[in-house]
Short mmCIF file of C-alpha atoms in Angstrom, two decimals:
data_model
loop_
_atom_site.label_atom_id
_atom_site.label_comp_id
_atom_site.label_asym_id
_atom_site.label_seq_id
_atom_site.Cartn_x
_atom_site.Cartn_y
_atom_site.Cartn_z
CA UNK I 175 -100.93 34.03 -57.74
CA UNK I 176 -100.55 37.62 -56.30
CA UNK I 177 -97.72 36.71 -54.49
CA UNK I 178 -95.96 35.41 -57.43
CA UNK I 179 -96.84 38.62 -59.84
CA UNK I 180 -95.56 40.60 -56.85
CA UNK I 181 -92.40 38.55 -56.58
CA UNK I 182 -91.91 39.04 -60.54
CA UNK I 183 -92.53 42.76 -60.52
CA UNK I 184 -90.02 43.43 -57.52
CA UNK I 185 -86.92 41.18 -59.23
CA UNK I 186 -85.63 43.08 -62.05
CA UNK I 187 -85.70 40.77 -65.37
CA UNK I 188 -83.00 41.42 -68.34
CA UNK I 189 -85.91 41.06 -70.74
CA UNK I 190 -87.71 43.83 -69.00
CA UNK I 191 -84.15 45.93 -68.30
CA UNK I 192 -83.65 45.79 -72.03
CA UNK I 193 -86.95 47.12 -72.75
CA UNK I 194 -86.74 50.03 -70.24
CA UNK I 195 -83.52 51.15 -72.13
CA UNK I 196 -85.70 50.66 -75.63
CA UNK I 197 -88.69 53.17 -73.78
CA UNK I 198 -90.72 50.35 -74.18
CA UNK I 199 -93.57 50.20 -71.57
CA UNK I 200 -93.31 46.34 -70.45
CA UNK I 201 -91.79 46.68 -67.60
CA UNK I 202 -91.53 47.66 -63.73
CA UNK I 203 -90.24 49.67 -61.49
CA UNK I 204 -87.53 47.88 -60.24
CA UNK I 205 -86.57 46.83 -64.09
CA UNK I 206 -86.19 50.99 -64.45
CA UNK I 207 -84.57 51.74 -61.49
CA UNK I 208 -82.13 48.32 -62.52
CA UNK I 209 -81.81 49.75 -65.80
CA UNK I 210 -80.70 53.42 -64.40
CA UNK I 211 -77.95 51.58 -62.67
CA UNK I 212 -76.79 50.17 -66.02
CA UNK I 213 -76.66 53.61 -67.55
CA UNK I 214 -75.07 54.92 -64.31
CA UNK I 215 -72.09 52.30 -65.12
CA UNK I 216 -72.38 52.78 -68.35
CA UNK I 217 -74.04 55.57 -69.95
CA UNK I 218 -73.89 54.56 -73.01
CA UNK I 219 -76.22 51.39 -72.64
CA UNK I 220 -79.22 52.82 -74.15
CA UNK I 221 -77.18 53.76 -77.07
CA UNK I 222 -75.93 50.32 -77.75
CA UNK I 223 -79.62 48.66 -76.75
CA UNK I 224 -80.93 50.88 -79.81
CA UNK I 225 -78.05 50.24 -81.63
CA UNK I 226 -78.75 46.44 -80.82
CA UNK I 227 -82.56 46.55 -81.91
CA UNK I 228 -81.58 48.41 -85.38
CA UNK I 229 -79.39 45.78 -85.83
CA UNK I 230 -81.93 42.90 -85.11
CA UNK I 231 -83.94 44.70 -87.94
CA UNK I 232 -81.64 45.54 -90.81
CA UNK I 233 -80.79 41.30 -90.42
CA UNK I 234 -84.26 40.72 -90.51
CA UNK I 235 -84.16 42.37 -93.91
CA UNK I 236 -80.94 40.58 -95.27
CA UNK I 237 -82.77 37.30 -94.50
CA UNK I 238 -85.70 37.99 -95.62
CA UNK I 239 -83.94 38.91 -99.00
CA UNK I 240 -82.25 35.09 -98.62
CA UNK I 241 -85.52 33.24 -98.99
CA UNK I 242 -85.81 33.30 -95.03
CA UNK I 243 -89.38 33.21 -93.90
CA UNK I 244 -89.54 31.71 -90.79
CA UNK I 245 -87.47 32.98 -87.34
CA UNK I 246 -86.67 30.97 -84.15
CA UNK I 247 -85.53 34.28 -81.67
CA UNK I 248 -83.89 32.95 -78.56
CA UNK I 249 -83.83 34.75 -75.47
CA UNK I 250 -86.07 37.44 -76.98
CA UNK I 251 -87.12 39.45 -73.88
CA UNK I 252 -90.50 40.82 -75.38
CA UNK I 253 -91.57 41.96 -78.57
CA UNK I 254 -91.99 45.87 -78.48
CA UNK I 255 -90.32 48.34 -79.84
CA UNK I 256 -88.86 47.21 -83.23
CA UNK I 257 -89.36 43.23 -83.58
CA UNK I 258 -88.70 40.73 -85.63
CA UNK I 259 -92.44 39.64 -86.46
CA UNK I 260 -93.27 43.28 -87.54
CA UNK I 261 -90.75 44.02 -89.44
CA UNK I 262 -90.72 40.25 -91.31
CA UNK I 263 -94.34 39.85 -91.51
CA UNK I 264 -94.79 44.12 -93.26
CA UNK I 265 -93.11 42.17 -96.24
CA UNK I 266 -94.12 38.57 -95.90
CA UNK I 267 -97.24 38.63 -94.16
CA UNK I 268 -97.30 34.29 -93.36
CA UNK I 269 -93.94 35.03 -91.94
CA UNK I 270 -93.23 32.42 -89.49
CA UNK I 271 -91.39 33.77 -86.17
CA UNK I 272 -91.52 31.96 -82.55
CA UNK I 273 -90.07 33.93 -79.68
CA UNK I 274 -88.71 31.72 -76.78
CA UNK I 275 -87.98 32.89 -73.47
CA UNK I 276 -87.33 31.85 -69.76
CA UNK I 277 -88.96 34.73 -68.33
CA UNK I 278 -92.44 34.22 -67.48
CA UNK I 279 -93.33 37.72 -67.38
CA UNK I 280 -92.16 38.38 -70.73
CA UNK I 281 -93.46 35.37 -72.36
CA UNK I 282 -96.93 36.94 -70.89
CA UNK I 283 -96.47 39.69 -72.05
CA UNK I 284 -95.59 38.94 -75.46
CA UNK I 285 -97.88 36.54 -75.73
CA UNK I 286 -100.80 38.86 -75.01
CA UNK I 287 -99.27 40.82 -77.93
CA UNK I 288 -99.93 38.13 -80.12
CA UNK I 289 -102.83 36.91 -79.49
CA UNK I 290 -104.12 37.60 -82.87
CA UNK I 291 -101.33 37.28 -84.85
CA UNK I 292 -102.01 33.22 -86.45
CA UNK I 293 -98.01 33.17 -87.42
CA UNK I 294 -95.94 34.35 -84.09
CA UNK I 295 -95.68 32.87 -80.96
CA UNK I 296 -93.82 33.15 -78.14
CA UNK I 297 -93.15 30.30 -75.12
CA UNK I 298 -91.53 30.00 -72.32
CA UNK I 299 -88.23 27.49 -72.59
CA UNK I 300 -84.71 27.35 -71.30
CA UNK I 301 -82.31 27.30 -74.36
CA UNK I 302 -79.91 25.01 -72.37
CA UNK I 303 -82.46 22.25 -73.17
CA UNK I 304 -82.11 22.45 -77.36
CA UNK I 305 -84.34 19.79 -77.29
CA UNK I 306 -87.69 21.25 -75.63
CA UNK I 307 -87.48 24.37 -77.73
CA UNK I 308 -86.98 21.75 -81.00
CA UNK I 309 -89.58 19.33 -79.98
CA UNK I 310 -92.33 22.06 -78.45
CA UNK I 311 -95.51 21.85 -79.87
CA UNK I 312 -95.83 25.74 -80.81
CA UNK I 313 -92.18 25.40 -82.78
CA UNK I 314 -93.20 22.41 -84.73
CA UNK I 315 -96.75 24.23 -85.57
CA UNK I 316 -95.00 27.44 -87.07
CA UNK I 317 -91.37 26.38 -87.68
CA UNK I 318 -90.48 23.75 -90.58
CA UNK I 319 -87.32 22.29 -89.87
CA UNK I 320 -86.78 21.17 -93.29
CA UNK I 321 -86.84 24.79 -94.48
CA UNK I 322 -84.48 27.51 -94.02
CA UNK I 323 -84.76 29.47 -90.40
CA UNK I 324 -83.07 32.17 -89.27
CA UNK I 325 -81.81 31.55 -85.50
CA UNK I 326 -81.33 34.82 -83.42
CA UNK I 327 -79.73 34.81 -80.60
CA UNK I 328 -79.53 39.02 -79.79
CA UNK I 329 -77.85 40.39 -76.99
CA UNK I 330 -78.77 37.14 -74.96
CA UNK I 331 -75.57 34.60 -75.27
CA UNK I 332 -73.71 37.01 -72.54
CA UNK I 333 -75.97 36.03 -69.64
CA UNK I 334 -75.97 32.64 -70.74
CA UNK I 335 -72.96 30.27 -69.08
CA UNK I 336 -69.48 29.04 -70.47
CA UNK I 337 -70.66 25.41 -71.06
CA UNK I 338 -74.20 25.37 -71.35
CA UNK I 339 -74.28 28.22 -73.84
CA UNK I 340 -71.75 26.30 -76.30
CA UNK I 341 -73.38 23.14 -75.86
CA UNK I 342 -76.94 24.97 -76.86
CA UNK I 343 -76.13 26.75 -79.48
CA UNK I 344 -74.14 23.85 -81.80
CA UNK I 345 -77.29 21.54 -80.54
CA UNK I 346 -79.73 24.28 -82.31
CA UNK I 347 -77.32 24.91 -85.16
CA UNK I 348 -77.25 21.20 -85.95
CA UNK I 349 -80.92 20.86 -86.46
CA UNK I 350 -81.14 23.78 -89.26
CA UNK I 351 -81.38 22.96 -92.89
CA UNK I 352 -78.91 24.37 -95.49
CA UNK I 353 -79.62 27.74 -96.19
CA UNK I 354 -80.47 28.77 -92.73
CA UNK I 355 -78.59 31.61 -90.76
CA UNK I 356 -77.17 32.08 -87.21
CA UNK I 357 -77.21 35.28 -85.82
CA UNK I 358 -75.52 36.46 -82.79
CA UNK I 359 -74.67 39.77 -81.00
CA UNK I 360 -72.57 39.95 -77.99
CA UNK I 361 -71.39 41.85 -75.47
CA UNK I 362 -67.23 41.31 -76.33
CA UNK I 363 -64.79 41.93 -73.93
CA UNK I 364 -61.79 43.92 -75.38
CA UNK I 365 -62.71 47.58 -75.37
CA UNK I 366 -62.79 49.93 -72.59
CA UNK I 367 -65.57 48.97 -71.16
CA UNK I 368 -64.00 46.08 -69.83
CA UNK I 369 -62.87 47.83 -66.13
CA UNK I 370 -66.80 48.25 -65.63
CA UNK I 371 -67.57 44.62 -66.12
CA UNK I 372 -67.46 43.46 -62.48
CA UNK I 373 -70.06 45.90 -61.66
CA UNK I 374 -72.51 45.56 -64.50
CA UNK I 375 -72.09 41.57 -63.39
CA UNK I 376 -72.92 42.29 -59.79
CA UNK I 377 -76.22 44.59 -61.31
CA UNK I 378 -77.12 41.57 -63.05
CA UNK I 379 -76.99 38.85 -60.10
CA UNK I 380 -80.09 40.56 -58.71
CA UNK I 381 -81.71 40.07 -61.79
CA UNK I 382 -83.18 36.75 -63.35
CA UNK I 383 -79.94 35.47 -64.69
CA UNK I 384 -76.86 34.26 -63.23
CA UNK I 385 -74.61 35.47 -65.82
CA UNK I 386 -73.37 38.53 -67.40
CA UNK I 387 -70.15 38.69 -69.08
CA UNK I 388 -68.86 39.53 -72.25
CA UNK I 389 -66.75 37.15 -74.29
CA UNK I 390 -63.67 37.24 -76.63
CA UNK I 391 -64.12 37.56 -80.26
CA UNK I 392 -62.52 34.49 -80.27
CA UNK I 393 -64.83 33.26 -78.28
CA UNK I 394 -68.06 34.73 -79.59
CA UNK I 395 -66.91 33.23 -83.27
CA UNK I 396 -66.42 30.08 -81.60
CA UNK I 397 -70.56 29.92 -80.97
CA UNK I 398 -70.56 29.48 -85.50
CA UNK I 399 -68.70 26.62 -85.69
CA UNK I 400 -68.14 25.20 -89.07
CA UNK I 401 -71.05 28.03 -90.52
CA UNK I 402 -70.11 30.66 -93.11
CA UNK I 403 -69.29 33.88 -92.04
CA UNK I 404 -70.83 36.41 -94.25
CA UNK I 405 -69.49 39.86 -94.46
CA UNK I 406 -68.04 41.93 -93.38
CA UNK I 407 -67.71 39.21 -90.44
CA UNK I 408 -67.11 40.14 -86.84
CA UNK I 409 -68.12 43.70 -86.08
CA UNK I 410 -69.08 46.57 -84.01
CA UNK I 411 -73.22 45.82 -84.10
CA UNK I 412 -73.75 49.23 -85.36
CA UNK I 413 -71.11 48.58 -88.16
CA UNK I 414 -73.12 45.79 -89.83
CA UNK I 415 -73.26 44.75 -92.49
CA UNK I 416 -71.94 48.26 -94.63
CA UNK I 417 -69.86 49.75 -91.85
CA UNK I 418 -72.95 52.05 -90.73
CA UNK I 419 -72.45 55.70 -88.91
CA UNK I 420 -71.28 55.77 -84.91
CA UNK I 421 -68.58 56.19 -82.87
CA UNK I 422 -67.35 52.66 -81.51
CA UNK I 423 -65.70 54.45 -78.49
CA UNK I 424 -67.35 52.54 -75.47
CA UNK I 425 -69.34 50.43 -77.73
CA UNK I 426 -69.50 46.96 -76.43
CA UNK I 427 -71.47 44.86 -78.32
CA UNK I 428 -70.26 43.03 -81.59
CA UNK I 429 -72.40 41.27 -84.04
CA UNK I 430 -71.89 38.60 -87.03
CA UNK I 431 -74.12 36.41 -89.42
CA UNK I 432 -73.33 33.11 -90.31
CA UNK I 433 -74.55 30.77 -93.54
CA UNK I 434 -75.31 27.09 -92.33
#
C-alpha cells in the first residue's frame, strides 16, 4: 500500500492540480509544482479555476431555485473550496449530491470529508461507463432517477476523449427525468489561448488523464443535444447567467445550462 500512496503522490492528478490553483490543501507536491507550470503557460489559470468554482456555485443556486434537490457532479476532483454539497445543502439541508470520480486519491479524500454528512457521497467511477455510475449502489441510495437532477459536468469534459465523452454524456442525459438540467463548462478553443494549447496538453500527459483539449463551441453545444438552452446560452463562464464583471481577454473556459 505504501508504494501505491507514493506512486499517487508523485503523479500529478487534474483533480488535485485544480485544487492547488483553488488554495485548497488536498494536494501534493508534484500537483503544485504541475499546477505552477499551468500558470507559467498560462497565467491566468487560477483566475479562470476561481472563475470556474463561482460559476459551479451561482448554478447551484439557479437549480436549487428550479425545484432541483439532488446533484450527480461528474469528474468532481474533490470537494473543498466552494462545493456543490455546501452550498445546496446551507438551503436544503436533505440535499442529495453524489460526487463521482476516477481518481482514487480524490475520491479518498472527499470521502473522508463526508463521512458524516448522511446525504453526499462521493465514488470512484469512470464516466465512459454511464452505466456503473447509473446502476452504483451509492447513486441509487441518494439519487432518484424519477426526480429532477442536476448533472454537472465542470471543467472535466476537456480531458475526457472525442468519442467516449459524446457517447457518455447523451447515455447520462437520457436517463434524467423532465425537469432536470445539464451543466457543462469547457475549456473552448477559439480565443487566444489557443497557440498555448500544445503545451498545456503535453503538462497534462504526465498527469492522470490522457486528454486535454479544448473544443469548439460547436462542439461543446453538441454535448446538449436535443436539451433547452437557457439563457443567455453559450458564454464566457464568468459571464453567466447576467453577463457578470471580468475581462474575457485570455479567458478560456465557456459555460451553458441546459433544460432536459
Amino acid at each position: 500500500m505504501a508504494n501505491a500512496d507514493s506512486d499517487f503522490s508523485s503523479r500529478p492528478s487534474s483533480a488535485r492540480i485544480y485544487d492547488a490553483l483553488l488554495g485548497g490543501n488536498h494536494n501534493f507536491a508534484a500537483d503544485r509544482e504541475a499546477a505552477q507550470g499551468l500558470l507559467t503557460i498560462f497565467p491566468l489559470a487560477g483566475d479562470m479555476a476561481r472563475a470556474n468554482r463561482a460559476f459551479l456555485s451561482r448554478v447551484v443556486h439557479y437549480l436549487l431555485d428550479r425545484g432541483v434537490h439532488q446533484f450527480l457532479d461528474i469528474g468532481s476532483g474533490i470537494p473543498t473550496v466552494g462545493n456543490v454539497h455546501e452550498i445546496a445543502q446551507r438551503r436544503i439541508p436533505d440535499a442529495r449530491v453524489v460526487y463521482v470520480d476516477i481518481d482514487p486519491v480524490a475520491v479518498a479524500h472527499s470521502t473522508d470529508i463526508l463521512k458524516d454528512n448522511p446525504w453526499a457521497a462521493a465514488i470512484q467511477a469512470d464516466m465512459r461507463f454511464p452505466d456503473a455510475v447509473l446502476n452504483h449502489p451509492t447513486v441509487r441510495r441518494l439519487i432518484d432517477l424519477d426526480q429532477p437532477i442536476g448533472l454537472m459536468f465542470v471543467a472535466m469534459l476537456h480531458f475526457v476523449p472525442e468519442d467516449d465523452a459524446y457517447r457518455a454524456v447523451q447515455s447520462l442525459r437520457s436517463a434524467l427525468p423532465a425537469g432536470s438540467y445539464l451543466v457543462i463548462s469547457h475549456g473552448v478553443s477559439e480565443t487566444v489561448a489557443d497557440a498555448k494549447e500544445a503545451e498545456v496538453t503535453a503538462l497534462y500527459r504526465r498527469t492522470d488523464v490522457s486528454a486535454a483539449h479544448g473544443r469548439t463551441r460547436d462542439q461543446i453545444l453538441s454535448f446538449f443535444g436535443d436539451a433547452e438552452i437557457v439563457p443567455p446560452g453559450l458564454v464566457w463562464v464568468h459571464e453567466w447567467p447576467d453577463g457578470g464583471d471580468g475581462d474575457a481577454r485570455g479567458m478560456a473556459v465557456v459555460a451553458a445550462v441546459g433544460e432536459i
